[in-house]
mmCIF file of C-alpha atoms in Angstrom:
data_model
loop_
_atom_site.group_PDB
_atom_site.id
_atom_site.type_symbol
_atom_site.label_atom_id
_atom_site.label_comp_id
_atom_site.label_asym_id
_atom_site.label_seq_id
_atom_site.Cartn_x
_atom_site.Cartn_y
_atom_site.Cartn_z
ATOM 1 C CA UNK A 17 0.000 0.000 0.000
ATOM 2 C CA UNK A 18 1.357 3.581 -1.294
ATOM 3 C CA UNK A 19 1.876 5.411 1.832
ATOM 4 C CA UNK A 20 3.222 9.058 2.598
ATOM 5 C CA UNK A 21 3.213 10.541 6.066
ATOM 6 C CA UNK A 22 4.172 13.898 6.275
ATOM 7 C CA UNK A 23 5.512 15.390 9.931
ATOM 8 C CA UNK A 24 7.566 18.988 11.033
ATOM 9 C CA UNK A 25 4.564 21.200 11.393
ATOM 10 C CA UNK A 26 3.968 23.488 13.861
ATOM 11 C CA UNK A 27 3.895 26.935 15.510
ATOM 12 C CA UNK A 28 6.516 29.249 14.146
ATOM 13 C CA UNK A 29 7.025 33.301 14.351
ATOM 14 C CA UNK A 30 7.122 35.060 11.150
ATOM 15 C CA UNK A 31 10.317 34.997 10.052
ATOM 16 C CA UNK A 32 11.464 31.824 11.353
ATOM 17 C CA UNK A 33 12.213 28.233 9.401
ATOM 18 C CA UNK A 34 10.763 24.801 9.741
ATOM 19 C CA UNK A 35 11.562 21.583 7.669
ATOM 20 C CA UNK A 36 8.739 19.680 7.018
ATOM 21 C CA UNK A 37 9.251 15.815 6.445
ATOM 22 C CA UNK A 38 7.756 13.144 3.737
ATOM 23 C CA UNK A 39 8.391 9.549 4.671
ATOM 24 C CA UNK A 40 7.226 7.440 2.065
ATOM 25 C CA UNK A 41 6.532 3.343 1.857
ATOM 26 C CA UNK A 42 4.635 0.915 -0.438
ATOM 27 C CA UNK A 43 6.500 1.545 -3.554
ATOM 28 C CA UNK A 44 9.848 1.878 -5.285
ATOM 29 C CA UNK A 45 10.550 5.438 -3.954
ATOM 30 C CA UNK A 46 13.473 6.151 -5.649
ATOM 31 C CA UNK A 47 11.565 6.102 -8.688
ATOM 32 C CA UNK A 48 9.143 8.852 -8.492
ATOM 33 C CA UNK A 49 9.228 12.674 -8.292
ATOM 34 C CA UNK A 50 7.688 14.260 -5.094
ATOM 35 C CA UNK A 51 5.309 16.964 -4.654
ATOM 36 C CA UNK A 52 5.000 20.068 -2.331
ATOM 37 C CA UNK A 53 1.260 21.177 -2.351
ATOM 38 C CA UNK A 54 -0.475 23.359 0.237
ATOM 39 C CA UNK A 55 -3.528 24.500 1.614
ATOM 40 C CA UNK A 56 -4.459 28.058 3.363
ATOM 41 C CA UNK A 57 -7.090 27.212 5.628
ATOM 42 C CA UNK A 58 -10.759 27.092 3.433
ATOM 43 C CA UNK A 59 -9.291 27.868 0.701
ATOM 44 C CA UNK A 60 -7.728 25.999 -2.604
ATOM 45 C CA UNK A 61 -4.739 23.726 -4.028
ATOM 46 C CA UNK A 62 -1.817 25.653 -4.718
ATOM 47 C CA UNK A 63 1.109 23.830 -5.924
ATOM 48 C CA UNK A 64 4.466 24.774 -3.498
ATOM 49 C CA UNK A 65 7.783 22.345 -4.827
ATOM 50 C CA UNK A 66 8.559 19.397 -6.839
ATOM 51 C CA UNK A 67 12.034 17.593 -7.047
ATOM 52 C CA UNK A 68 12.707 14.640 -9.513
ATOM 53 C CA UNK A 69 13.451 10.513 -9.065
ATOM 54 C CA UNK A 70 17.470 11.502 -8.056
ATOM 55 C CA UNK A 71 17.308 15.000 -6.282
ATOM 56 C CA UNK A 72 19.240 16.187 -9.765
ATOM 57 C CA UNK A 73 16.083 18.794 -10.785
ATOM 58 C CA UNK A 74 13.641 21.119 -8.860
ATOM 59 C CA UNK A 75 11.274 23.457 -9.104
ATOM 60 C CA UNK A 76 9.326 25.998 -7.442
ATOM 61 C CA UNK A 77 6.192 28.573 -7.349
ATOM 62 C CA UNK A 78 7.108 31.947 -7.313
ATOM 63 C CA UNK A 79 6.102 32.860 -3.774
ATOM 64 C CA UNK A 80 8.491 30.198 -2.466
ATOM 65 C CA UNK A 81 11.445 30.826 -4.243
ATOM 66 C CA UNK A 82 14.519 31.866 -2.324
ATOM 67 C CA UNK A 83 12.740 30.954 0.848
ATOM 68 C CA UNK A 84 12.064 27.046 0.514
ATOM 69 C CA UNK A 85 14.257 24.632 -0.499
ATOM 70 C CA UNK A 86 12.873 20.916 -1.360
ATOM 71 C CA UNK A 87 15.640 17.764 -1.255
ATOM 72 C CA UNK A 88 15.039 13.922 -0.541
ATOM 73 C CA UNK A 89 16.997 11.219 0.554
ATOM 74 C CA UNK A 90 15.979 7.764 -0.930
ATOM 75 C CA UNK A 91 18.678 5.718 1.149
ATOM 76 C CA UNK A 92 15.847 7.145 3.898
ATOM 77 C CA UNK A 93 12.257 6.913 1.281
ATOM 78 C CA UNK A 94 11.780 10.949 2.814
ATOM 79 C CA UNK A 95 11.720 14.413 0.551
ATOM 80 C CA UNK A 96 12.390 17.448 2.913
ATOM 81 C CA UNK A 97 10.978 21.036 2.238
ATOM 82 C CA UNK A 98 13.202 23.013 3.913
ATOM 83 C CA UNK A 99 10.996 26.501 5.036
ATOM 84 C CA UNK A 100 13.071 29.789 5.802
ATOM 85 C CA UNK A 101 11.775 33.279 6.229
ATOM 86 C CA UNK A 102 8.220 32.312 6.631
ATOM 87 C CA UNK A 103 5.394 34.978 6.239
ATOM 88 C CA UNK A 104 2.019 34.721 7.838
ATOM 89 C CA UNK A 105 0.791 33.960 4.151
ATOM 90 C CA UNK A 106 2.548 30.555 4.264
ATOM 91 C CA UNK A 107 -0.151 29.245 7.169
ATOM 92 C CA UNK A 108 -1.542 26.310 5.387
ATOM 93 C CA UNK A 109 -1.319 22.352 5.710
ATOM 94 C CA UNK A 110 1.459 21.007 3.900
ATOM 95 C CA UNK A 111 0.782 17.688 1.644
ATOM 96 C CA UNK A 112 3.612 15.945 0.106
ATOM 97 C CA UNK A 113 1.768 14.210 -3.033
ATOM 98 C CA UNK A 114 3.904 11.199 -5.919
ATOM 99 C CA UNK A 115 4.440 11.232 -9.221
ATOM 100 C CA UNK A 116 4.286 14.274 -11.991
ATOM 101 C CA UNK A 117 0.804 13.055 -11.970
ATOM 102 C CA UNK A 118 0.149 13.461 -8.382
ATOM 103 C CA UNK A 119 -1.523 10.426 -7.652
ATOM 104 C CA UNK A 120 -1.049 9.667 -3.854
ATOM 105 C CA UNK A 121 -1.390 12.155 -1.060
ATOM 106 C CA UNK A 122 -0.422 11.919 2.596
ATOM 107 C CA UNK A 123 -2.691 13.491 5.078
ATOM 108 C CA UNK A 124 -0.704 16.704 5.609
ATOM 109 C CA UNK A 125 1.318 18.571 8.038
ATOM 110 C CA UNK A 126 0.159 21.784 9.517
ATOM 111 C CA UNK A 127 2.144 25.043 9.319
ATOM 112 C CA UNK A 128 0.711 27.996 11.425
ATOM 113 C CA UNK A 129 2.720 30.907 11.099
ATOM 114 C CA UNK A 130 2.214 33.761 13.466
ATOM 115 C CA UNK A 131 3.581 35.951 16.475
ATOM 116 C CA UNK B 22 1.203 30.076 -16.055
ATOM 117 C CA UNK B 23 -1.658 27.831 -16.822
ATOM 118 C CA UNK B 24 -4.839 29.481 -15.258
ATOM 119 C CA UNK B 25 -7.890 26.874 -14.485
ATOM 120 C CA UNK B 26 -11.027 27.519 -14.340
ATOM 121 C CA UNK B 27 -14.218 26.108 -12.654
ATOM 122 C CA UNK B 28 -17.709 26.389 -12.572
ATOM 123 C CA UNK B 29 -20.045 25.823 -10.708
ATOM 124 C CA UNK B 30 -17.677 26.643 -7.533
ATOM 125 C CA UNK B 31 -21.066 26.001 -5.516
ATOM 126 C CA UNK B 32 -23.148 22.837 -6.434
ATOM 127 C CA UNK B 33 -25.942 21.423 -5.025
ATOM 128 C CA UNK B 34 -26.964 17.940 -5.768
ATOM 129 C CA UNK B 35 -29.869 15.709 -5.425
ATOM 130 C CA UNK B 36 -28.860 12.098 -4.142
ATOM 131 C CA UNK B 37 -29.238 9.718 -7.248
ATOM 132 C CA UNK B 38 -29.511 12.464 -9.884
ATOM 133 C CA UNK B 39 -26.460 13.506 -11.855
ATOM 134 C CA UNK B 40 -24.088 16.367 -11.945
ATOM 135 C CA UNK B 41 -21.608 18.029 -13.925
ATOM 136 C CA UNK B 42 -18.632 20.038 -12.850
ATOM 137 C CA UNK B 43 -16.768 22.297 -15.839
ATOM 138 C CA UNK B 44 -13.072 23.057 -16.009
ATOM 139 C CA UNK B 45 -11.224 25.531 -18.634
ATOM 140 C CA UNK B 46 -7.990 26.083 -19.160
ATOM 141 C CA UNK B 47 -6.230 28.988 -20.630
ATOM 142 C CA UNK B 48 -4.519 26.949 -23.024
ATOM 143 C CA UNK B 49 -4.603 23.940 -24.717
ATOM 144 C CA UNK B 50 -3.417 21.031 -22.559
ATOM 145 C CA UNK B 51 -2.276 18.847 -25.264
ATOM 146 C CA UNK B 52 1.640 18.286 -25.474
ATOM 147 C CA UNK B 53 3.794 18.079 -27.860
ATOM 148 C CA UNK B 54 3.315 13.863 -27.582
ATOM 149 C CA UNK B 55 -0.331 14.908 -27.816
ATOM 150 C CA UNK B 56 -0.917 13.803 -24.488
ATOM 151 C CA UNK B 57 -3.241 15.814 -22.508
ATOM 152 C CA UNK B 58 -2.306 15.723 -18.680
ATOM 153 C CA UNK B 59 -5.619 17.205 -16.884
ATOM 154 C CA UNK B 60 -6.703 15.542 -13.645
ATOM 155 C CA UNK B 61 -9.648 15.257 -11.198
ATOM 156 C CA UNK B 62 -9.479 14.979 -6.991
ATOM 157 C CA UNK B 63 -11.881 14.776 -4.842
ATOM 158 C CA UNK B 64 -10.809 16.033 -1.170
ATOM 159 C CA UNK B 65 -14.192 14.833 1.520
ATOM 160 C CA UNK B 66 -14.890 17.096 4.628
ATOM 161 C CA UNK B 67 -11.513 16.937 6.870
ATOM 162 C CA UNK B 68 -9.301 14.370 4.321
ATOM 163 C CA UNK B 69 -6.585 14.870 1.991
ATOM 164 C CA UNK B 70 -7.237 14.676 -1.727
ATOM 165 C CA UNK B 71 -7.512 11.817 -3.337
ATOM 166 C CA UNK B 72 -7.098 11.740 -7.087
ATOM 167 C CA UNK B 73 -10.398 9.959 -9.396
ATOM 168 C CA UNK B 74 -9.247 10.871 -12.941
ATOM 169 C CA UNK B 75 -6.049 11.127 -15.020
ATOM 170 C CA UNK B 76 -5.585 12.045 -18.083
ATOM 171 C CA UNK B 77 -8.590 13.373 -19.004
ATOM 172 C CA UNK B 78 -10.861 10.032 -18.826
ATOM 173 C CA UNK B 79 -9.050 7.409 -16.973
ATOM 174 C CA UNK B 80 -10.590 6.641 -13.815
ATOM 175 C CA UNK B 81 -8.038 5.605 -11.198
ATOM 176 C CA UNK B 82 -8.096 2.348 -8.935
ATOM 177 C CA UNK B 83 -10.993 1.636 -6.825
ATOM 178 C CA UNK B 84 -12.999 4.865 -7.955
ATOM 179 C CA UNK B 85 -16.662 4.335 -8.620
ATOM 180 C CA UNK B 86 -18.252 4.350 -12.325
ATOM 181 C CA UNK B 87 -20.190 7.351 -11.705
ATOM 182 C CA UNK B 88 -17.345 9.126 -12.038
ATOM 183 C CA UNK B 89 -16.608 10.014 -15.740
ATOM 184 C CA UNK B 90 -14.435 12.747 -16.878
ATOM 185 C CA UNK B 91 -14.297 13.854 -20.505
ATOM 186 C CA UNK B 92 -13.195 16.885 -22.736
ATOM 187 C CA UNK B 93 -10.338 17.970 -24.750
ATOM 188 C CA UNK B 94 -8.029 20.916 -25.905
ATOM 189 C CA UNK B 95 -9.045 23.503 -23.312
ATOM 190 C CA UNK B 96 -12.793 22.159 -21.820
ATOM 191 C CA UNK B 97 -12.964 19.491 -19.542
ATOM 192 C CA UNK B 98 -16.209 18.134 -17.207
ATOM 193 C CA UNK B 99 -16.558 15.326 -14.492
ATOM 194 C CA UNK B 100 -20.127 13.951 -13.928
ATOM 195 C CA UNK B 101 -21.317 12.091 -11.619
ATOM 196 C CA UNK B 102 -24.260 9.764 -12.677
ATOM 197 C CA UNK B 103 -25.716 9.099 -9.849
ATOM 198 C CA UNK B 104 -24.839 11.328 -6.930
ATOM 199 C CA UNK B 105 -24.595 9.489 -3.771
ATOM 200 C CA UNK B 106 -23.891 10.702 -0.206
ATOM 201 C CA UNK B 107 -19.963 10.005 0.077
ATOM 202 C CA UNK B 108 -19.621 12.194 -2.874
ATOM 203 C CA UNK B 109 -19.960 15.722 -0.872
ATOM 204 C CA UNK B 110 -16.777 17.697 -0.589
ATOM 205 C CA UNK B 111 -14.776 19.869 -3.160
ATOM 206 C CA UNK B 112 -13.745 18.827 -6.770
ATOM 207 C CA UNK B 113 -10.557 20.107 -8.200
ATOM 208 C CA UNK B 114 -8.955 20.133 -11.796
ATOM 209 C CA UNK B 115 -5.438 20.092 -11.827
ATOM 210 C CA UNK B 116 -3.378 20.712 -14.906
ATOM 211 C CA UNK B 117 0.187 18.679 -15.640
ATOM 212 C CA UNK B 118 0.970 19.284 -19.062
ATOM 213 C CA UNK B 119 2.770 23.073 -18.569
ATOM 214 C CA UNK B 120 4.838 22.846 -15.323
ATOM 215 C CA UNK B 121 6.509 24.138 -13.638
ATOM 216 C CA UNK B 122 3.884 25.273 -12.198
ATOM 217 C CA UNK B 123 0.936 22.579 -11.831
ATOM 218 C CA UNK B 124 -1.967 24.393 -11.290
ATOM 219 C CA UNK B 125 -5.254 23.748 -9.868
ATOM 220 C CA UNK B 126 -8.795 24.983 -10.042
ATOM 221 C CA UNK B 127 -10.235 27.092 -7.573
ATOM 222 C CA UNK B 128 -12.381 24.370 -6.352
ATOM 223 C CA UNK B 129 -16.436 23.303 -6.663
ATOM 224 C CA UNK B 130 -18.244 22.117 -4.101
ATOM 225 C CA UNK B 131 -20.912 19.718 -3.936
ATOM 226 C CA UNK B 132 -23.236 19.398 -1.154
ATOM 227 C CA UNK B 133 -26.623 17.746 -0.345
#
């Protein structure tokens, strides 16, 4: 069974970092790409990060760039986004989500950003 | 970037009568392979999405046949056949053929 569990939310002060985990299981992870995608709370899916099979390629929204950096370690089956400089706008849960077609979602990680 | 767009965002249903959801992009969504990447999720009161169609029509593992999606080029729908009571929560496209960035629609939701 496809699996992703997602963990590292929390409480933070604007301005301050978190790295949020993605431990994965039930499939060859080393094979797929990995998804960042978040949620504000009631609102919509907005696509965050994605980094490729080997860590070799990345990408990111705008409104991350600079401050969020996404890596993975498959020795471990866990992607990492990396969160610096958050704003209050980045309050949302976090789901990590495989594949370029985005098939499997964990159940999130929540982010609250505020003073 | 891609922009998608829904409509209805608000949909209310009947239970065992159909219904339609509509999703534009603002581009065509055929590749160069002539593959046309659009998805549908589903994401129930208090889960995580979980992902029904890919590819346009392809329904994926375990997901009911009342769930059809069709369209091409830039107009996509998902219909439901028969509504049924697991079915409320909020219905997003999702666009993979022009990334980065993947983008979604804003979300429609369907309620009793």
């Amino acid at each position: 069974e496809v699996q992703l569990l997602e963990s590292g939310g929390g409480l933070v002060q604007p301005g301050g970092s978190l790295r949020l985990s993605c431990a994965a299981s039930g499939f060859n992870f080393g094979t797929y790409w990995i998804h960042w995608v978040r949620q504000a709370p009631g609102k919509g899916l907005v696509w965050v990060s994605r980094i490729n099979s080997d860590g070799s390629s990345t990408d990111y929204a705008d409104f991350v760039k600079g401050r969020f950096t996404i890596s993975r370690d498959n020795a471990r089956n866990t992607v990492y986004l990396q969160m610096n400089s958050l704003r209050a706008e980045d309050t949302a849960m976090y789901y990590c989500a495989r594949a370029h077609g985005v098939d499997y979602w964990g159940q999130g990680t929540l982010v609250t950003v505020s003073s | 970037d891609v922009v998608m767009t829904q409509s209805p965002l608000s949909l209310p249903v009947t239970l065992g009568q159909p219904a339609s959801i509509s999703c534009r992009s603002s581009q065509t969504l055929v590749n160069n392979e002539g593959n046309t990447y659009l998805s549908w999720f589903q994401q129930r009161p208090g889960q995580s999405p979980r992902r029904l169609i890919y590819k346009v029509s392809n329904r994926d593992s375990g997901v009911p046949d009342r769930f059809s999606g069709s369209g091409s080029g830039t107009d996509f729908t998902l219909k439901i056949s028969r509504v049924e009571a697991e079915d409320v929560g909020v219905y997003y496209c999702m666009q993979a053929t022009h990334w980065p960035p993947w983008t979604f629609g804003q979300g429609t939701k369907v309620e009793i």
